[in-house]
GROMACS .gro file of C-alpha atoms in nm:
model
  374
    1MET     CA    1   3.228  -0.071  -0.436
    2ALA     CA    2   3.365   0.280  -0.478
    3ALA     CA    3   3.573   0.482  -0.719
    4ASP     CA    4   3.772   0.797  -0.649
    5ALA     CA    5   3.628   1.109  -0.807
    6SER     CA    6   3.855   1.377  -0.949
    7ASP     CA    7   3.762   1.612  -0.666
    8GLY     CA    8   3.879   1.359  -0.411
    9LYS     CA    9   3.534   1.252  -0.305
   10SER     CA   10   3.435   0.887  -0.322
   11LEU     CA   11   3.185   0.783  -0.587
   12LYS     CA   12   2.981   0.466  -0.570
   13THR     CA   13   2.989   0.230  -0.866
   14THR     CA   14   2.731  -0.003  -1.014
   15PRO     CA   15   2.799  -0.374  -1.083
   16LEU     CA   16   2.846  -0.282  -1.452
   17ASN     CA   17   3.124  -0.028  -1.397
   18ALA     CA   18   3.400  -0.250  -1.535
   19LEU     CA   19   3.187  -0.340  -1.838
   20HIS     CA   20   3.119   0.027  -1.910
   21ARG     CA   21   3.490   0.102  -1.909
   22GLU     CA   22   3.563  -0.202  -2.126
   23LEU     CA   23   3.310  -0.069  -2.379
   24GLY     CA   24   3.478   0.272  -2.386
   25ALA     CA   25   3.221   0.474  -2.193
   26LYS     CA   26   3.281   0.834  -2.096
   27MET     CA   27   3.220   0.827  -1.721
   28VAL     CA   28   3.084   1.117  -1.513
   29PRO     CA   29   2.969   1.169  -1.153
   30PHE     CA   30   2.590   1.148  -1.123
   31ALA     CA   31   2.386   1.131  -0.800
   32GLY     CA   32   2.694   1.011  -0.614
   33TYR     CA   33   2.775   0.737  -0.868
   34ASP     CA   34   3.035   0.690  -1.140
   35MET     CA   35   2.805   0.658  -1.442
   36PRO     CA   36   2.839   0.637  -1.823
   37VAL     CA   37   2.716   0.949  -1.998
   38GLN     CA   38   2.785   0.811  -2.347
   39PHE     CA   39   2.957   0.532  -2.541
   40ARG     CA   40   2.948   0.614  -2.915
   41GLY     CA   41   2.788   0.958  -2.882
   42ILE     CA   42   2.457   1.086  -2.745
   43ILE     CA   43   2.285   1.141  -3.080
   44ALA     CA   44   2.389   0.799  -3.213
   45GLU     CA   45   2.265   0.630  -2.895
   46HIS     CA   46   1.941   0.829  -2.899
   47GLU     CA   47   1.870   0.731  -3.260
   48HIS     CA   48   1.961   0.367  -3.199
   49THR     CA   49   1.707   0.354  -2.916
   50ARG     CA   50   1.441   0.491  -3.150
   51THR     CA   51   1.515   0.237  -3.425
   52ALA     CA   52   1.643  -0.078  -3.251
   53ALA     CA   53   1.722  -0.126  -2.880
   54SER     CA   54   1.961   0.018  -2.624
   55LEU     CA   55   2.073  -0.112  -2.287
   56PHE     CA   56   2.094   0.145  -2.007
   57ASP     CA   57   2.243   0.089  -1.664
   58VAL     CA   58   2.005   0.239  -1.406
   59SER     CA   59   2.140   0.043  -1.110
   60HIS     CA   60   2.201   0.366  -0.922
   61MET     CA   61   1.827   0.395  -0.862
   62GLY     CA   62   1.679   0.267  -0.537
   63GLN     CA   63   1.486  -0.060  -0.520
   64ILE     CA   64   1.269  -0.100  -0.211
   65ARG     CA   65   1.049  -0.384  -0.088
   66ILE     CA   66   0.755  -0.323   0.148
   67ASP     CA   67   0.593  -0.617   0.329
   68GLY     CA   68   0.288  -0.634   0.551
   69GLY     CA   69  -0.086  -0.684   0.529
   70GLU     CA   70  -0.146  -0.309   0.569
   71ALA     CA   71   0.139  -0.201   0.340
   72ALA     CA   72  -0.082  -0.064   0.061
   73ARG     CA   73  -0.305   0.140   0.291
   74ALA     CA   74  -0.002   0.262   0.484
   75LEU     CA   75   0.175   0.377   0.168
   76GLU     CA   76  -0.135   0.576   0.072
   77ARG     CA   77  -0.055   0.808   0.364
   78LEU     CA   78   0.250   0.924   0.167
   79VAL     CA   79   0.135   0.922  -0.198
   80PRO     CA   80  -0.184   1.029  -0.384
   81ALA     CA   81  -0.213   0.695  -0.567
   82ASP     CA   82  -0.479   0.429  -0.515
   83VAL     CA   83  -0.230   0.167  -0.400
   84SER     CA   84  -0.497  -0.053  -0.240
   85GLY     CA   85  -0.673  -0.090  -0.574
   86LEU     CA   86  -0.358  -0.179  -0.768
   87PRO     CA   87  -0.399  -0.535  -0.904
   88SER     CA   88  -0.123  -0.790  -0.862
   89GLY     CA   89   0.124  -0.771  -1.149
   90ARG     CA   90   0.054  -0.405  -1.219
   91MET     CA   91   0.259  -0.095  -1.154
   92ARG     CA   92   0.179   0.274  -1.116
   93TYR     CA   93   0.376   0.598  -1.141
   94SER     CA   94   0.329   0.816  -0.834
   95LEU     CA   95   0.477   1.089  -0.614
   96PHE     CA   96   0.581   1.138  -0.256
   97THR     CA   97   0.433   1.474  -0.153
   98ASN     CA   98   0.502   1.702   0.143
   99GLU     CA   99   0.263   1.898   0.363
  100ASP     CA  100   0.291   2.201   0.133
  101GLY     CA  101   0.193   1.995  -0.171
  102GLY     CA  102   0.549   1.985  -0.305
  103ILE     CA  103   0.703   1.675  -0.461
  104LEU     CA  104   0.961   1.489  -0.251
  105ASP     CA  105   1.029   1.236  -0.529
  106ASP     CA  106   0.862   1.052  -0.814
  107LEU     CA  107   0.858   0.675  -0.807
  108MET     CA  108   0.717   0.352  -0.949
  109ILE     CA  109   0.494   0.137  -0.725
  110SER     CA  110   0.441  -0.228  -0.819
  111GLN     CA  111   0.203  -0.477  -0.662
  112MET     CA  112   0.383  -0.811  -0.652
  113GLY     CA  113   0.102  -1.002  -0.478
  114ASP     CA  114   0.266  -1.064  -0.141
  115HIS     CA  115   0.460  -0.734  -0.125
  116LEU     CA  116   0.507  -0.393  -0.286
  117PHE     CA  117   0.812  -0.316  -0.497
  118LEU     CA  118   0.921   0.047  -0.536
  119VAL     CA  119   1.180   0.209  -0.762
  120VAL     CA  120   1.294   0.557  -0.655
  121ASN     CA  121   1.546   0.811  -0.780
  122ALA     CA  122   1.914   0.765  -0.697
  123ALA     CA  123   1.967   1.107  -0.542
  124ARG     CA  124   1.661   1.061  -0.320
  125LYS     CA  125   1.678   0.694  -0.225
  126ALA     CA  126   1.832   0.744   0.121
  127HIS     CA  127   1.576   1.015   0.195
  128ASP     CA  128   1.289   0.803   0.060
  129PHE     CA  129   1.395   0.496   0.256
  130ASP     CA  130   1.409   0.695   0.580
  131HIS     CA  131   1.076   0.862   0.493
  132LEU     CA  132   0.911   0.523   0.443
  133ARG     CA  133   1.056   0.366   0.756
  134ARG     CA  134   0.952   0.659   0.976
  135HIS     CA  135   0.594   0.668   0.852
  136LEU     CA  136   0.527   0.298   0.789
  137ALA     CA  137   0.707   0.144   1.087
  138ASP     CA  138   0.387   0.040   1.267
  139ASP     CA  139   0.224  -0.117   0.962
  140ALA     CA  140   0.491  -0.258   0.730
  141ARG     CA  141   0.851  -0.371   0.696
  142VAL     CA  142   1.063  -0.160   0.459
  143GLU     CA  143   1.377  -0.309   0.302
  144MET     CA  144   1.629  -0.148   0.069
  145LEU     CA  145   1.729  -0.411  -0.188
  146ASP     CA  146   2.099  -0.326  -0.198
  147GLY     CA  147   2.198  -0.654  -0.362
  148ARG     CA  148   2.022  -0.588  -0.691
  149ALA     CA  149   2.109  -0.405  -1.013
  150LEU     CA  150   1.861  -0.249  -1.257
  151LEU     CA  151   1.888  -0.261  -1.636
  152ALA     CA  152   1.666  -0.080  -1.889
  153LEU     CA  153   1.629  -0.238  -2.233
  154GLN     CA  154   1.453   0.022  -2.446
  155GLY     CA  155   1.347   0.046  -2.809
  156PRO     CA  156   1.120  -0.117  -3.070
  157LYS     CA  157   1.336  -0.432  -3.079
  158ALA     CA  158   1.345  -0.474  -2.700
  159ALA     CA  159   1.060  -0.726  -2.677
  160GLU     CA  160   1.209  -0.944  -2.951
  161VAL     CA  161   1.551  -0.946  -2.785
  162LEU     CA  162   1.430  -1.011  -2.431
  163GLY     CA  163   1.191  -1.277  -2.556
  164ARG     CA  164   1.490  -1.490  -2.659
  165HIS     CA  165   1.582  -1.519  -2.291
  166ALA     CA  166   1.235  -1.513  -2.132
  167ARG     CA  167   0.949  -1.592  -2.369
  168GLN     CA  168   0.686  -1.459  -2.129
  169ALA     CA  169   0.837  -1.108  -2.143
  170GLY     CA  170   0.652  -1.037  -2.465
  171ASP     CA  171   0.321  -1.120  -2.294
  172LEU     CA  172   0.359  -0.825  -2.058
  173ALA     CA  173   0.155  -0.517  -2.144
  174PHE     CA  174   0.270  -0.166  -2.064
  175MET     CA  175   0.298  -0.116  -1.685
  176GLN     CA  176   0.278  -0.487  -1.608
  177ILE     CA  177   0.544  -0.662  -1.399
  178ALA     CA  178   0.634  -1.022  -1.318
  179PRO     CA  179   0.915  -1.239  -1.176
  180MET     CA  180   1.110  -1.414  -1.452
  181ARG     CA  181   1.425  -1.622  -1.491
  182LEU     CA  182   1.696  -1.486  -1.718
  183LEU     CA  183   1.999  -1.712  -1.761
  184GLU     CA  184   1.862  -1.902  -1.457
  185ALA     CA  185   1.879  -1.585  -1.246
  186GLU     CA  186   1.572  -1.473  -1.050
  187CYS     CA  187   1.474  -1.137  -1.200
  188ILE     CA  188   1.183  -0.894  -1.187
  189VAL     CA  189   1.078  -0.769  -1.531
  190SER     CA  190   0.845  -0.477  -1.597
  191ARG     CA  191   0.729  -0.340  -1.931
  192SER     CA  192   0.819   0.017  -1.857
  193GLY     CA  193   1.092   0.275  -1.896
  194TYR     CA  194   1.159   0.645  -1.919
  195THR     CA  195   1.236   0.693  -2.288
  196GLY     CA  196   0.896   0.708  -2.457
  197GLU     CA  197   0.984   0.387  -2.642
  198ASP     CA  198   0.865   0.034  -2.579
  199GLY     CA  199   1.091  -0.152  -2.342
  200PHE     CA  200   1.161  -0.318  -2.011
  201GLU     CA  201   1.325  -0.253  -1.678
  202ILE     CA  202   1.492  -0.563  -1.535
  203SER     CA  203   1.587  -0.600  -1.168
  204VAL     CA  204   1.865  -0.858  -1.142
  205PRO     CA  205   2.091  -0.997  -0.868
  206GLU     CA  206   2.400  -0.775  -0.868
  207ASP     CA  207   2.635  -1.075  -0.899
  208ARG     CA  208   2.463  -1.174  -1.226
  209ALA     CA  209   2.424  -0.823  -1.369
  210GLU     CA  210   2.731  -0.824  -1.593
  211GLU     CA  211   2.654  -1.171  -1.731
  212ILE     CA  212   2.296  -1.072  -1.815
  213ALA     CA  213   2.404  -0.738  -1.961
  214ARG     CA  214   2.659  -0.909  -2.185
  215ALA     CA  215   2.398  -1.159  -2.304
  216LEU     CA  216   2.161  -0.877  -2.400
  217LEU     CA  217   2.440  -0.680  -2.568
  218ASP     CA  218   2.535  -0.988  -2.770
  219ALA     CA  219   2.214  -0.936  -2.970
  220GLY     CA  220   2.286  -0.752  -3.293
  221GLU     CA  221   1.996  -0.515  -3.229
  222VAL     CA  222   2.127  -0.394  -2.892
  223ALA     CA  223   2.392  -0.131  -2.816
  224PRO     CA  224   2.494   0.028  -2.486
  225ALA     CA  225   2.364   0.378  -2.410
  226GLY     CA  226   2.439   0.630  -2.140
  227LEU     CA  227   2.273   0.899  -1.935
  228GLY     CA  228   2.299   1.154  -2.216
  229ALA     CA  229   2.069   0.965  -2.450
  230ARG     CA  230   1.837   0.874  -2.164
  231ASP     CA  231   1.801   1.245  -2.090
  232SER     CA  232   1.736   1.351  -2.451
  233LEU     CA  233   1.484   1.070  -2.494
  234ARG     CA  234   1.291   1.154  -2.175
  235LEU     CA  235   1.293   1.524  -2.268
  236GLU     CA  236   1.142   1.453  -2.611
  237ALA     CA  237   0.887   1.231  -2.432
  238GLY     CA  238   0.794   1.522  -2.202
  239LEU     CA  239   0.893   1.329  -1.889
  240CYS     CA  240   1.003   1.508  -1.572
  241LEU     CA  241   1.349   1.480  -1.417
  242TYR     CA  242   1.347   1.511  -1.040
  243GLY     CA  243   1.550   1.802  -0.909
  244HIS     CA  244   1.495   1.988  -1.236
  245ASP     CA  245   1.133   1.981  -1.358
  246ILE     CA  246   0.987   1.874  -1.024
  247ASP     CA  247   1.102   1.921  -0.666
  248GLU     CA  248   0.972   2.022  -0.322
  249THR     CA  249   0.863   2.362  -0.458
  250THR     CA  250   0.642   2.221  -0.736
  251THR     CA  251   0.302   2.059  -0.692
  252PRO     CA  252   0.158   1.777  -0.905
  253VAL     CA  253  -0.097   2.018  -1.054
  254GLU     CA  254   0.166   2.275  -1.152
  255ALA     CA  255   0.376   1.994  -1.303
  256ARG     CA  256   0.082   1.858  -1.509
  257LEU     CA  257   0.099   1.536  -1.309
  258ALA     CA  258  -0.248   1.561  -1.157
  259TRP     CA  259  -0.339   1.242  -1.346
  260VAL     CA  260  -0.149   1.045  -1.079
  261ILE     CA  261  -0.416   1.145  -0.823
  262ASP     CA  262  -0.679   0.873  -0.848
  263LYS     CA  263  -1.053   0.946  -0.825
  264ARG     CA  264  -1.086   0.791  -0.480
  265ARG     CA  265  -0.789   0.987  -0.347
  266ARG     CA  266  -0.934   1.310  -0.485
  267ALA     CA  267  -1.253   1.241  -0.296
  268GLU     CA  268  -1.092   1.119   0.027
  269GLY     CA  269  -0.766   1.314   0.044
  270GLY     CA  270  -0.551   1.180   0.325
  271PHE     CA  271  -0.212   1.231   0.159
  272PRO     CA  272   0.044   1.503   0.242
  273GLY     CA  273  -0.045   1.842   0.095
  274ALA     CA  274  -0.392   1.724  -0.009
  275GLU     CA  275  -0.562   2.050   0.088
  276LYS     CA  276  -0.340   2.265  -0.134
  277ILE     CA  277  -0.326   2.013  -0.420
  278LEU     CA  278  -0.703   1.958  -0.429
  279ALA     CA  279  -0.759   2.335  -0.415
  280GLN     CA  280  -0.533   2.378  -0.718
  281LEU     CA  281  -0.726   2.107  -0.900
  282SER     CA  282  -1.043   2.303  -0.839
  283GLU     CA  283  -0.919   2.659  -0.886
  284GLY     CA  284  -0.613   2.615  -1.108
  285PRO     CA  285  -0.250   2.692  -1.021
  286ALA     CA  286  -0.067   3.018  -1.087
  287ARG     CA  287   0.188   2.843  -1.310
  288LYS     CA  288   0.209   2.532  -1.529
  289ARG     CA  289   0.479   2.312  -1.678
  290VAL     CA  290   0.481   2.342  -2.057
  291GLY     CA  291   0.682   2.233  -2.357
  292ILE     CA  292   0.889   2.504  -2.526
  293LEU     CA  293   1.031   2.518  -2.879
  294PRO     CA  294   1.305   2.783  -2.911
  295GLU     CA  295   1.368   2.913  -3.263
  296GLY     CA  296   1.701   2.847  -3.428
  297ARG     CA  297   1.948   2.569  -3.355
  298ALA     CA  298   2.099   2.664  -3.019
  299PRO     CA  299   1.937   2.497  -2.715
  300ALA     CA  300   1.791   2.705  -2.430
  301ARG     CA  301   1.926   2.540  -2.116
  302GLU     CA  302   1.797   2.495  -1.764
  303GLY     CA  303   1.770   2.824  -1.577
  304THR     CA  304   1.695   3.031  -1.889
  305THR     CA  305   1.443   3.306  -1.809
  306LEU     CA  306   1.123   3.321  -2.015
  307THR     CA  307   0.961   3.657  -2.088
  308ASP     CA  308   0.664   3.803  -2.272
  309ALA     CA  309   0.695   4.045  -2.565
  310GLU     CA  310   0.765   4.332  -2.323
  311GLU     CA  311   1.047   4.126  -2.166
  312ARG     CA  312   0.854   4.082  -1.843
  313GLU     CA  313   0.963   3.762  -1.670
  314ILE     CA  314   0.686   3.501  -1.690
  315GLY     CA  315   0.870   3.176  -1.625
  316VAL     CA  316   1.187   2.969  -1.644
  317ILE     CA  317   1.321   2.669  -1.834
  318THR     CA  318   1.385   2.363  -1.616
  319SER     CA  319   1.514   2.120  -1.883
  320GLY     CA  320   1.652   2.204  -2.224
  321GLY     CA  321   1.870   2.058  -2.494
  322PHE     CA  322   1.888   1.940  -2.854
  323GLY     CA  323   1.616   1.695  -2.958
  324PRO     CA  324   1.768   1.458  -3.214
  325SER     CA  325   1.431   1.318  -3.324
  326VAL     CA  326   1.278   1.667  -3.338
  327GLY     CA  327   1.578   1.801  -3.526
  328GLY     CA  328   1.616   2.112  -3.312
  329PRO     CA  329   1.616   2.249  -2.959
  330VAL     CA  330   1.345   2.144  -2.716
  331ALA     CA  331   1.278   2.246  -2.358
  332MET     CA  332   1.034   2.228  -2.069
  333GLY     CA  333   0.967   2.484  -1.802
  334TYR     CA  334   0.713   2.673  -1.599
  335VAL     CA  335   0.513   2.975  -1.716
  336GLU     CA  336   0.231   3.179  -1.570
  337SER     CA  337  -0.086   2.981  -1.641
  338ARG     CA  338  -0.228   3.236  -1.883
  339TYR     CA  339   0.063   3.159  -2.117
  340GLU     CA  340   0.019   2.780  -2.112
  341GLU     CA  341  -0.166   2.733  -2.442
  342ALA     CA  342   0.030   2.566  -2.723
  343GLY     CA  343   0.139   2.819  -2.983
  344THR     CA  344   0.175   3.106  -2.736
  345GLU     CA  345   0.473   3.319  -2.836
  346LEU     CA  346   0.731   3.413  -2.575
  347GLN     CA  347   1.101   3.481  -2.548
  348ALA     CA  348   1.392   3.290  -2.398
  349MET     CA  349   1.664   3.517  -2.258
  350VAL     CA  350   1.985   3.350  -2.376
  351ARG     CA  351   2.306   3.531  -2.273
  352GLY     CA  352   2.098   3.839  -2.200
  353LYS     CA  353   1.937   3.849  -2.544
  354PRO     CA  354   1.574   3.756  -2.620
  355ARG     CA  355   1.526   3.463  -2.857
  356PRO     CA  356   1.183   3.383  -3.003
  357ALA     CA  357   1.018   3.066  -2.868
  358LYS     CA  358   0.673   2.909  -2.858
  359VAL     CA  359   0.483   2.703  -2.606
  360ALA     CA  360   0.445   2.349  -2.745
  361LYS     CA  361   0.221   2.055  -2.670
  362LEU     CA  362   0.388   1.767  -2.483
  363PRO     CA  363   0.525   1.519  -2.568
  364PHE     CA  364   0.745   1.642  -2.850
  365VAL     CA  365   0.764   1.283  -2.984
  366PRO     CA  366   0.459   1.055  -2.940
  367SER     CA  367   0.506   0.762  -2.702
  368ARG     CA  368   0.557   0.420  -2.857
  369ALA     CA  369   0.527   0.227  -2.532
  370ALA     CA  370   0.343  -0.104  -2.565
  371ARG     CA  371  -0.030  -0.061  -2.522
  372PRO     CA  372  -0.251  -0.278  -2.299
  373LYS     CA  373  -0.372  -0.602  -2.455
  374ASN     CA  374  -0.746  -0.663  -2.497
   0.00000   0.00000   0.00000
C-alpha cells in the first residue's frame, strides 16, 4: 500500500490508514509512512492516555522473527544484552551497537520459546534487517514479518479493556509476552509500551488489524491517539527517541542506558564497541543525557544550545516540548558530565537569547507501568 506525499514522493501506509482518515486524523509523513499525528488534539490525547486508555498505531515499526538453535548466542554478537538467559515469555529492551560504541538502533527482544521476536524502529528496520542477516546468516534464519500490524493500547484502563477480549492479558506482568487470540485472530501480546503508562503492544495479522482496532475503540474508555501524544508521553517518561536522543554518535553510557548491559556481558564483552563502552563504565563519559526544565512557558526545542552562566557552550537539547502532565516545558539533552547533577543551573539559548533552565531528574513523570507479580 502507498499514498502520494505532497512532495511527490511515495509514502507507505499502515493497515489502519483508512480508519485514521475516517476518524478525522491529521496525517503527516513519518519515517516514510503516512501517519496520524493527532485526532482531537495532542494535549487531549496525552491526558486521555494518563486517565483512561488510548490506541496508537505503531504498525510502521519493524517486526522480525529469528529462528535457530544458536539464535540467542548469535544475537549477543550484536547487542549487549544477556539474550541466552532471557526466559521464555519475557522481553528485554536493548541496543544494536557499532564498533565505536555508538547506537545503531534501540529495540525490544522477546523470547518466544522456539524463536526470538524483535521490534525495531521504523526508520531503521531495513538497516536492522540487513544487519541481522549479514551477521547471523550462519547461525539463524531472519524473517521480516511484513504481514503484521502493531497496535499499542496504553493507559490505566488498558488491562480492563483488553481483558474483555483476552482474559489472560491481565495476567501478564510488565515485560512479559505471550501468544493470544483476539476476535479469533492469532496475536502476540506484550505488557509494554513507550508512554510510561501501563499498557500493551499487540502484534496482529494485517488483514485483521482494522477489525481489532475498531473493537478496542468501541470501548468507552478508549480513544485514538497519534504520534504527537506518543512523543509528549515518552518525553515526560524520559524515554529516548532514536535519531534524536540516541544515534550512532552516542554510547549507551552517555545516554544513561548502561543498565541494558547485563552483568555477564560486562564481564565477557563480545559485543560491538565493548572496549569503549566498558571503559566509559569504568572511567565515566565526557557527557551525559539529562532532563532539563526551562523556565517560563515556551518550550526549548531540539538543537537548542545549552550554556553555563558565562554563556560557554556545554551541551545541546535533543528533545524538547510542552509537558501536559508537568504543566510546562520539558526537555532532554546532553551536557558535560560535571553539569549532570539535578538542580544544576544552566541556560538555553533560544533565538540567540539565554533563558534560565535547570538540570532535572528523569523521568519527569513517574512510570505507572504494571509491576512484576510476586
